[in-house]
Coordinates of C-alpha atoms in Angstrom, one line a residue:
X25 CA 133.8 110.4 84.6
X26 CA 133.1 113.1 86.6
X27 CA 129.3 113.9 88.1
X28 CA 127.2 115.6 86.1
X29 CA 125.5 118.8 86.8
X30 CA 121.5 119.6 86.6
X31 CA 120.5 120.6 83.2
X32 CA 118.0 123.2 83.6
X33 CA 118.3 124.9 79.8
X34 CA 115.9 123.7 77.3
X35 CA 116.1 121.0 74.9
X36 CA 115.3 118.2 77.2
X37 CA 113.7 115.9 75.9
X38 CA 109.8 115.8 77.4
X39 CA 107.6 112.6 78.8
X40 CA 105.0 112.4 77.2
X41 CA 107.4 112.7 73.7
X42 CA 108.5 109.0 75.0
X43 CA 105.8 107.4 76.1
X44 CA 104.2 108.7 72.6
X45 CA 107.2 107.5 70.5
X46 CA 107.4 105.1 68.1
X47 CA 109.7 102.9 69.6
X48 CA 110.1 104.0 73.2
X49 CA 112.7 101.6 74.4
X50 CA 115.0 102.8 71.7
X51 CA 114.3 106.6 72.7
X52 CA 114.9 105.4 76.4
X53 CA 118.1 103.5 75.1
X54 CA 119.4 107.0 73.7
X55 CA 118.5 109.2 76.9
X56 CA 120.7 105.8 78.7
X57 CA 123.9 105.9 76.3
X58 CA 123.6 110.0 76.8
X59 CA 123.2 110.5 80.0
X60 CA 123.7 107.1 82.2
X61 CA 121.2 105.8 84.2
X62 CA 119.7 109.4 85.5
X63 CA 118.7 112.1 82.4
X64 CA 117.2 115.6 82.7
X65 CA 114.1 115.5 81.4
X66 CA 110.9 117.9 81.3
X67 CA 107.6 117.0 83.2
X68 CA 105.6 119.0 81.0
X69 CA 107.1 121.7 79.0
X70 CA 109.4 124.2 81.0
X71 CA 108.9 122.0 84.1
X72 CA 112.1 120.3 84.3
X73 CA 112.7 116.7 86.4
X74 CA 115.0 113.8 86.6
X75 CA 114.0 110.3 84.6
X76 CA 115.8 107.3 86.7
X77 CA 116.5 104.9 83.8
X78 CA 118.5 102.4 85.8
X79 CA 117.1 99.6 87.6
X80 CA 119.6 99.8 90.5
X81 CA 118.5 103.7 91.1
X82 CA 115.1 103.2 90.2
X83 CA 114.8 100.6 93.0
X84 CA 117.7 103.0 95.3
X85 CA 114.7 105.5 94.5
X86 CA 112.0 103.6 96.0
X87 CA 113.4 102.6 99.0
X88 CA 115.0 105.2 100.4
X89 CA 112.2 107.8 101.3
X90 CA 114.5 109.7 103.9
X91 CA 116.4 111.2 100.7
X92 CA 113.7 110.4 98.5
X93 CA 110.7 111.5 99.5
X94 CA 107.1 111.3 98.3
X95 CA 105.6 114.4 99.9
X96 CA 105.6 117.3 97.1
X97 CA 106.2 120.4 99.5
X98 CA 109.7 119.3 99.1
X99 CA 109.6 120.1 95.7
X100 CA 111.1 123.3 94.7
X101 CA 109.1 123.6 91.4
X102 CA 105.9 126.0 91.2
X103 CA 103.6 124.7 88.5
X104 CA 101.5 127.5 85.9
X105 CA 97.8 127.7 87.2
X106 CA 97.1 125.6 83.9
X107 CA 99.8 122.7 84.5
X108 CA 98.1 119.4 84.3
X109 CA 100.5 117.8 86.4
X110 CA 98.7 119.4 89.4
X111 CA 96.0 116.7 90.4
X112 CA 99.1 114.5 90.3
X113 CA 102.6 116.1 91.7
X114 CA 100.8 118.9 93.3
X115 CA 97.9 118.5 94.7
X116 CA 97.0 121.2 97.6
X117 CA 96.3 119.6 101.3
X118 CA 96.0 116.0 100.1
X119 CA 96.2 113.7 103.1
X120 CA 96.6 110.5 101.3
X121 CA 99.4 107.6 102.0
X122 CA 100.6 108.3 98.3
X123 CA 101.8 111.9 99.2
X124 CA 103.1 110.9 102.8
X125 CA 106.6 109.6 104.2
X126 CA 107.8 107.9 107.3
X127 CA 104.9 106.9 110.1
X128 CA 102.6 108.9 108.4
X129 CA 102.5 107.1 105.5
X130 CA 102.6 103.8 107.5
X131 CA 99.3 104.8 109.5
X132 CA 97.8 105.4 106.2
X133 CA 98.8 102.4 104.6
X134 CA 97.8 100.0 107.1
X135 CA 94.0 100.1 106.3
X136 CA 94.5 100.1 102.4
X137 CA 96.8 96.7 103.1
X138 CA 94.2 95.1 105.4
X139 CA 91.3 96.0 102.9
X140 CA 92.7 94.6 99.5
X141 CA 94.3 91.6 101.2
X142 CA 90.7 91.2 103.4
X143 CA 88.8 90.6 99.6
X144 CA 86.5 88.2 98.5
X145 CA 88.2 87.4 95.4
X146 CA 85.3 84.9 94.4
X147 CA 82.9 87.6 94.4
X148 CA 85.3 90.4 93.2
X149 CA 85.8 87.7 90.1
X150 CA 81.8 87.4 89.6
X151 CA 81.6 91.2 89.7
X152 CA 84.1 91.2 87.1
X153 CA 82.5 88.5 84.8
X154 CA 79.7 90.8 85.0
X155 CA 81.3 93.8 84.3
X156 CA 83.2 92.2 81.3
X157 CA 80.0 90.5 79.9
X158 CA 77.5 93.6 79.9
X159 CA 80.5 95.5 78.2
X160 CA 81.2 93.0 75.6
X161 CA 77.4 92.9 74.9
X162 CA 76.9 96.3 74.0
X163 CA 79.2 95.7 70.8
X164 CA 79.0 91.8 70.3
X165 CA 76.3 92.5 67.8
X166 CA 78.6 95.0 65.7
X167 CA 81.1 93.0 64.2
X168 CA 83.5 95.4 65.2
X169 CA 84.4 97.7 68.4
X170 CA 87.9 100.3 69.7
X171 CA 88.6 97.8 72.7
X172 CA 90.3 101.0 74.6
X173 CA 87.5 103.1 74.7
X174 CA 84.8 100.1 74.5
X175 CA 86.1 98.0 76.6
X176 CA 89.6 98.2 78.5
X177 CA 89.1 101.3 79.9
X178 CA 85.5 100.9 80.9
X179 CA 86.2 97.4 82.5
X180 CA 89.3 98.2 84.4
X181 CA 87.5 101.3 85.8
X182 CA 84.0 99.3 86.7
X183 CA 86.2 96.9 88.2
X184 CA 87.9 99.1 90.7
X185 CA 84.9 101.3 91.2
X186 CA 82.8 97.9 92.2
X187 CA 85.5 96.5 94.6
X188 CA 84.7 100.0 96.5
X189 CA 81.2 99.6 96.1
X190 CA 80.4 101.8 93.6
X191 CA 77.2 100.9 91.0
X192 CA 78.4 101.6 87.3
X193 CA 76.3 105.2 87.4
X194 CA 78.4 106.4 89.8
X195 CA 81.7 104.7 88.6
X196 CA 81.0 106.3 84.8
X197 CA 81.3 109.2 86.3
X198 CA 84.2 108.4 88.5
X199 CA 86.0 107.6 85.2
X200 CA 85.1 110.6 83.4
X201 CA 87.3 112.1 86.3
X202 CA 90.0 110.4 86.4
X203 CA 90.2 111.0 82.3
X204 CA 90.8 115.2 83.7
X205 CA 93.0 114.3 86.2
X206 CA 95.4 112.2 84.4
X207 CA 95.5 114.8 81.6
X208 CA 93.8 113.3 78.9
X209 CA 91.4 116.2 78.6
X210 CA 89.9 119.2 80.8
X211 CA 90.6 120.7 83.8
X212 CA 92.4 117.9 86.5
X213 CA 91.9 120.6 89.1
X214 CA 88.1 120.8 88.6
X215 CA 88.0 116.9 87.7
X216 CA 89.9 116.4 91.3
X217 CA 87.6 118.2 93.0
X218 CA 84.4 116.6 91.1
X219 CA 85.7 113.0 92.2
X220 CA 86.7 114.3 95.8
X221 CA 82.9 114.9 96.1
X222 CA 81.2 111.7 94.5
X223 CA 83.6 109.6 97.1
X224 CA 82.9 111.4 100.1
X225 CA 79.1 111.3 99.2
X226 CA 79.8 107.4 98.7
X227 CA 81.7 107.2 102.1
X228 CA 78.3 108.8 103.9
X229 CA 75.9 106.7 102.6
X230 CA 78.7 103.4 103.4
X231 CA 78.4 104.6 106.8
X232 CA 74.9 104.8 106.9
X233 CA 74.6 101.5 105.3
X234 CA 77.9 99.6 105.4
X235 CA 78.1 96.6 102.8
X236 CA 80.8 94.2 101.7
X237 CA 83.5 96.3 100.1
X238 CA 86.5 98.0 100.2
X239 CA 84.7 101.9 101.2
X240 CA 82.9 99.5 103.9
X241 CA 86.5 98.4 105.5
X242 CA 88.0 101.8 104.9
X243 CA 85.2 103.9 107.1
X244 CA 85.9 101.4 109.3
X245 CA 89.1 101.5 109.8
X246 CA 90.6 103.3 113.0
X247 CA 94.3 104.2 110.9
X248 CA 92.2 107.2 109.7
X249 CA 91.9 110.2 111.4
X250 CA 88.7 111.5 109.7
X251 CA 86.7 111.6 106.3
X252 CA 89.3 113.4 104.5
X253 CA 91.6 111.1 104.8
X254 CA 89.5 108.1 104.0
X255 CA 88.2 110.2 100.7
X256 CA 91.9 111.2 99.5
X257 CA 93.2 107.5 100.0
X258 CA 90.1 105.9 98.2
X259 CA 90.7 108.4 95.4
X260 CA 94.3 107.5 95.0
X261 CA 94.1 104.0 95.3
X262 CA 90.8 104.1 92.6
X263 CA 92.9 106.4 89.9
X264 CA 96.1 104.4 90.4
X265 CA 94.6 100.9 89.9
X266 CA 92.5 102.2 87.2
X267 CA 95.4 103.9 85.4
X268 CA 97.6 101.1 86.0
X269 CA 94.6 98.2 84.8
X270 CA 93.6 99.9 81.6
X271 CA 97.3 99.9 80.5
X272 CA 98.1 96.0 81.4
X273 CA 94.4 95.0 79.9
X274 CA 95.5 97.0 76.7
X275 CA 98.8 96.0 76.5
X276 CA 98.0 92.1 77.1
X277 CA 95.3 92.1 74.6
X278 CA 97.5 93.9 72.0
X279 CA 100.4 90.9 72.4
X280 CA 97.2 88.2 72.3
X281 CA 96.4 89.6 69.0
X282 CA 99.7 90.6 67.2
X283 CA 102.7 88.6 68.7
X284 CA 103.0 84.9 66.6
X285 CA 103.8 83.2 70.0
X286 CA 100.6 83.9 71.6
X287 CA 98.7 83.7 68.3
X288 CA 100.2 80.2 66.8
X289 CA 100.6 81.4 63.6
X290 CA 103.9 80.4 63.7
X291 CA 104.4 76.9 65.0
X292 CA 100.8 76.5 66.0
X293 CA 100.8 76.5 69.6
X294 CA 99.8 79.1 71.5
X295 CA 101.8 80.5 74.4
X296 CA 98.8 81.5 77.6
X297 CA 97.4 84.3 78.7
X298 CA 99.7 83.8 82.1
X299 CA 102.3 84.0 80.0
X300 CA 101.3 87.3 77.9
X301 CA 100.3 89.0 81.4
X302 CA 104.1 88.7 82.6
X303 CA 105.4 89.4 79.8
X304 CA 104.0 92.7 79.2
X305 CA 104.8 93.3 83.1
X306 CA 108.4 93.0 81.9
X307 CA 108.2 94.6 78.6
X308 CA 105.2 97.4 78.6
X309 CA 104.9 97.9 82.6
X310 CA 101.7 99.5 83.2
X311 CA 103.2 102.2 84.1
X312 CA 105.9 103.6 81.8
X313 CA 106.6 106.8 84.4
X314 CA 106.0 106.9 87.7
X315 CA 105.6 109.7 89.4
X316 CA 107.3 111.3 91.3
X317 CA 109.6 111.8 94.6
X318 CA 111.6 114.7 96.1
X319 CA 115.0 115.4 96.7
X320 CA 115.0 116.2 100.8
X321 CA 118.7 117.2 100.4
X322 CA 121.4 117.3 97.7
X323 CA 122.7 114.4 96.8
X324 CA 124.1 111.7 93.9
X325 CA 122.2 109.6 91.6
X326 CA 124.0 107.4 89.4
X327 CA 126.8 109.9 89.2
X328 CA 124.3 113.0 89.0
X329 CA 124.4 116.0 91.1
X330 CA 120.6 116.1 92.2
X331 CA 119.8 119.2 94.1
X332 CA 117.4 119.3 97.2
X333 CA 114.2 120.1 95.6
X334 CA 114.5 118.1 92.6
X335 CA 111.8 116.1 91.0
X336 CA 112.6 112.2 90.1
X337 CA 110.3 110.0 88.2
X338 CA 111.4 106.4 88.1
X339 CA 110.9 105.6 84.4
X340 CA 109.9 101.6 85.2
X341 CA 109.4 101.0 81.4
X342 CA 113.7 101.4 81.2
X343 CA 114.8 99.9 84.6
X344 CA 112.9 97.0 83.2
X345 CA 114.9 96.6 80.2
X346 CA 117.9 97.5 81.9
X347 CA 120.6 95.2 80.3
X348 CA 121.9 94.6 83.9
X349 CA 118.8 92.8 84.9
X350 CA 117.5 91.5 81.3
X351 CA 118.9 88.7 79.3
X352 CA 117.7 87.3 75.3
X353 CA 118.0 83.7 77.6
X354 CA 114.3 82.5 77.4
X355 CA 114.8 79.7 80.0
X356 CA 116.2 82.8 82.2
X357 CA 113.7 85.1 81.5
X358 CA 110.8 82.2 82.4
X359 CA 111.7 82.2 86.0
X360 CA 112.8 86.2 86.3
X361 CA 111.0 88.1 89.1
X362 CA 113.0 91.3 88.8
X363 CA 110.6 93.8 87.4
X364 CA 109.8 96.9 88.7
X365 CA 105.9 97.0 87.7
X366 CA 105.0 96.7 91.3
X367 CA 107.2 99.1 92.9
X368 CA 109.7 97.7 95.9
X369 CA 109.9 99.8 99.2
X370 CA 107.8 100.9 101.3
X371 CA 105.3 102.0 98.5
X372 CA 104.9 99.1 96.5
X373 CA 102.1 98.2 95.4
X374 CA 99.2 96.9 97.2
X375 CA 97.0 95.1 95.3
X376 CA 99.2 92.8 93.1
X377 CA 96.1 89.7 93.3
X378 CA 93.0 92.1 92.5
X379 CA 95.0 93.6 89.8
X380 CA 95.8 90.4 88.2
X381 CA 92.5 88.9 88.8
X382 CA 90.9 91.8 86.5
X383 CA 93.2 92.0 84.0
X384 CA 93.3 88.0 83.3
X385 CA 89.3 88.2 83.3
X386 CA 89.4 91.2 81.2
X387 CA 91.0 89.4 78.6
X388 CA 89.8 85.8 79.2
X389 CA 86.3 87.4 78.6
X390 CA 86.8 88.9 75.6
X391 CA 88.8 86.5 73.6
X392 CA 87.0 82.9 74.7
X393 CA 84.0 85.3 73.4
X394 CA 84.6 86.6 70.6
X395 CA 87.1 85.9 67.4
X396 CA 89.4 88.8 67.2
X397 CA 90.9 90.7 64.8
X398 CA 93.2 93.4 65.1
X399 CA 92.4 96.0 61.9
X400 CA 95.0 98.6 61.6
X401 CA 98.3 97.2 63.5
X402 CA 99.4 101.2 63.4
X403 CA 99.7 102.0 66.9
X404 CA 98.8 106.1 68.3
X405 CA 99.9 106.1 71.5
X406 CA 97.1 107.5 74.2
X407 CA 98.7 111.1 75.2
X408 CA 100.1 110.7 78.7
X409 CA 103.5 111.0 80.4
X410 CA 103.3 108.2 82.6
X411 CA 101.2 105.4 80.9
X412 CA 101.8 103.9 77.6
X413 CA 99.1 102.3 75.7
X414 CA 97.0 102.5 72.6
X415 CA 94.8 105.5 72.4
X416 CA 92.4 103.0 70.1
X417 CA 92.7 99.6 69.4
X418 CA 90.3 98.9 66.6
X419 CA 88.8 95.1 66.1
X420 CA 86.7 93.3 64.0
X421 CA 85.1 89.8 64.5
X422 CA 81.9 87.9 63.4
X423 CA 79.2 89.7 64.9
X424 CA 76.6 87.5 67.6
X425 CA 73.3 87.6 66.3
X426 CA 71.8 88.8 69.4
X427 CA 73.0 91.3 71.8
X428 CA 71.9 91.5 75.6
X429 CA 70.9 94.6 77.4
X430 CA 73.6 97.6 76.7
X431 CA 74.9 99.2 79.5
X432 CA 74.7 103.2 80.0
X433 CA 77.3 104.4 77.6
X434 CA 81.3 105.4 79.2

């Protein structure tokens, strides 16, 4: 089989038309039996990229940032003025470890590193609780709530904001960003921007008056050169754990609520919540797309011809389900470590306990609370090329008689 060339006509098939489909693994399993492990795909329409689908060249991807790289001005792309992919892949003079290669990125990871594995995790879990509880109290009384918009996207966000030190004012508002810059509405330019300033109004006052979080342990920090680089790296690391929570919170919830394993309608015992939070890692990674790295030179990819220049998303929702690496044996599958949900290489990521911490809360919350039930099992998927989750997951359940305090409205 000879190597195959870039495709850079139309008809490719876009992102956000998998992560939106029906049944994205069997889309993914087409792109696979078309084009092998590596397919031409579009980033947006008329912005053309490469989707890794393998798990060998996703993880080849990942760890080999000298061919690979992370920076975007080795992309050879220019985005319309309108693209939404800008606050993401293109983002002008960001100074963050998420955009940098080699030392670079290594001086900038060192202070994220030390500050997530420095965390109190029994007072990060209390802040959660708390989070979690005010939440489920503005609804309890209802009888019936969207637990995306209600609930997973609020807590997952409150969560990450808090850990930084943010009070849930501020971290509304910091979600309202993100919601631009991940292009689920508005302008991610002007959404970028808006979030650039509340941080870098939060790092100030941290200085002024330093507490126990992560901000505090950031401005601290001597890896960073100045204030814009503390600012960019707390705005990546608070958009990629939110985007990345919401989508495991959702995902988990939906298997708690509709899969007969976790349920017991089927042999009346209940598989855990453990259990549902790996599996989803395996089967509905948090995220479906990630973006992106660069071609430095040309080179091969699973038998493609990539051109220096080249963008290449490593689709982590296929190299997961990779047949190479994935098996139908359940004893196997019980002790299988393989994902990709976490990255490998020198950007993987960094918060694997906080994450998990929130998301099992998240859900542990909700459920030992309230007595679910899922009310229209048709799924819309929210409208995004990298995450996959429900854009509404509607629930009813017997209503508490009293509800506390509601918190200001996401």
């Amino acid at each position: 089989m000879p190597d195959l060339e870039p495709q850079r006509s139309g008809g490719r098939v876009a992102l956000v038309d998998l992560t939106g489909a029906k049944d994205m693994t069997a889309e993914l399993r087409k792109l696979q039996d078309r084009w092998g492990p590596v397919a031409p795909v579009d980033l947006e329409p008329g912005v053309p990229g490469w989707l890794v689908l393998g798990h060998a060249e996703v993880m080849e991807v990942m760890r080999t940032e000298s061919v690979f790289a992370r920076d975007p001005r080795h992309w050879n792309e220019r985005l319309p003025l309108d693209s939404t992919l800008h606050a993401i892949l293109s983002p002008a003079g960001r100074r963050a470890l998420y955009y940098a290669d080699g030392a670079d990125h290594r001086r900038l990871r060192l202070p994220v590193d030390e500050a997530f594995a420095g965390i109190d995790e029994a007072q990060t879990a209390a802040m959660v609780r708390g989070v979690c509880s005010r939440l489920i109290d503005s609804f309890a009384a209802q009888g019936h709530a969207d637990l995306i918009g209600g609930y997973a996207a609020a807590v997952s966000f409150l969560s990450v904001s808090g850990m930084f030190g943010f009070d849930e004012r501020q971290g509304i508002a910091l979600l309202r960003c993100a919601h631009g810059i991940f292009g689920h509405g508005g302008d991610s330019v002007t959404a970028l921007a808006t979030m650039d300033q509340i941080v870098l109004d939060h790092v100030l006052a941290t200085r002024e008056d330093p507490g126990n979080n992560l901000t505090a342990r950031f401005v601290e920090h001597p890896s960073f050169e100045d204030d814009t680089e503390i600012v960019h790296s707390m705005v990546v690391a608070i958009c990629a754990a939110n985007e990345m929570l919401v989508t495991w919170i959702a995902a988990t919830l939906r298997r708690m609520l509709t899969d007969p394993r976790y349920t017991g309608r089927v042999t009346g015992v209940r598989r855990g919540l453990d259990d549902a939070m790996d599996e989803t890692l395996w089967s509905e990674p948090p995220v479906a797309n990630l973006p992106a790295r660069y071609a430095v030179t040309d080179c091969t990819l699973g038998r493609v011809r990539i051109q220096a220049g080249d963008a290449i998303v490593m689709g982590l929702a296929a190299a997961n389900n990779d047949p190479r690496v994935r098996t139908t044996d359940d004893l196997f599958e019980a002790n299988n470590r393989s994902h990709l949900s976490f990255g490998v290489g020198p950007h993987a990521c960094p918060a694997r306990r906080p994450g998990r911490l929130v998301v099992k809360i998240a859900v542990e919350s909700l459920m030992e609370r309230l007595d679910l039930r899922l009310t229209d099992p048709e799924v819309t998927w929210a409208p995004s090329p990298w995450s996959r989750y429900p854009a509404v997951l509607p629930v009813e359940f017997t209503p508490e008689r009293q509800s506390a305090r509601t918190p200001a409205r996401v």
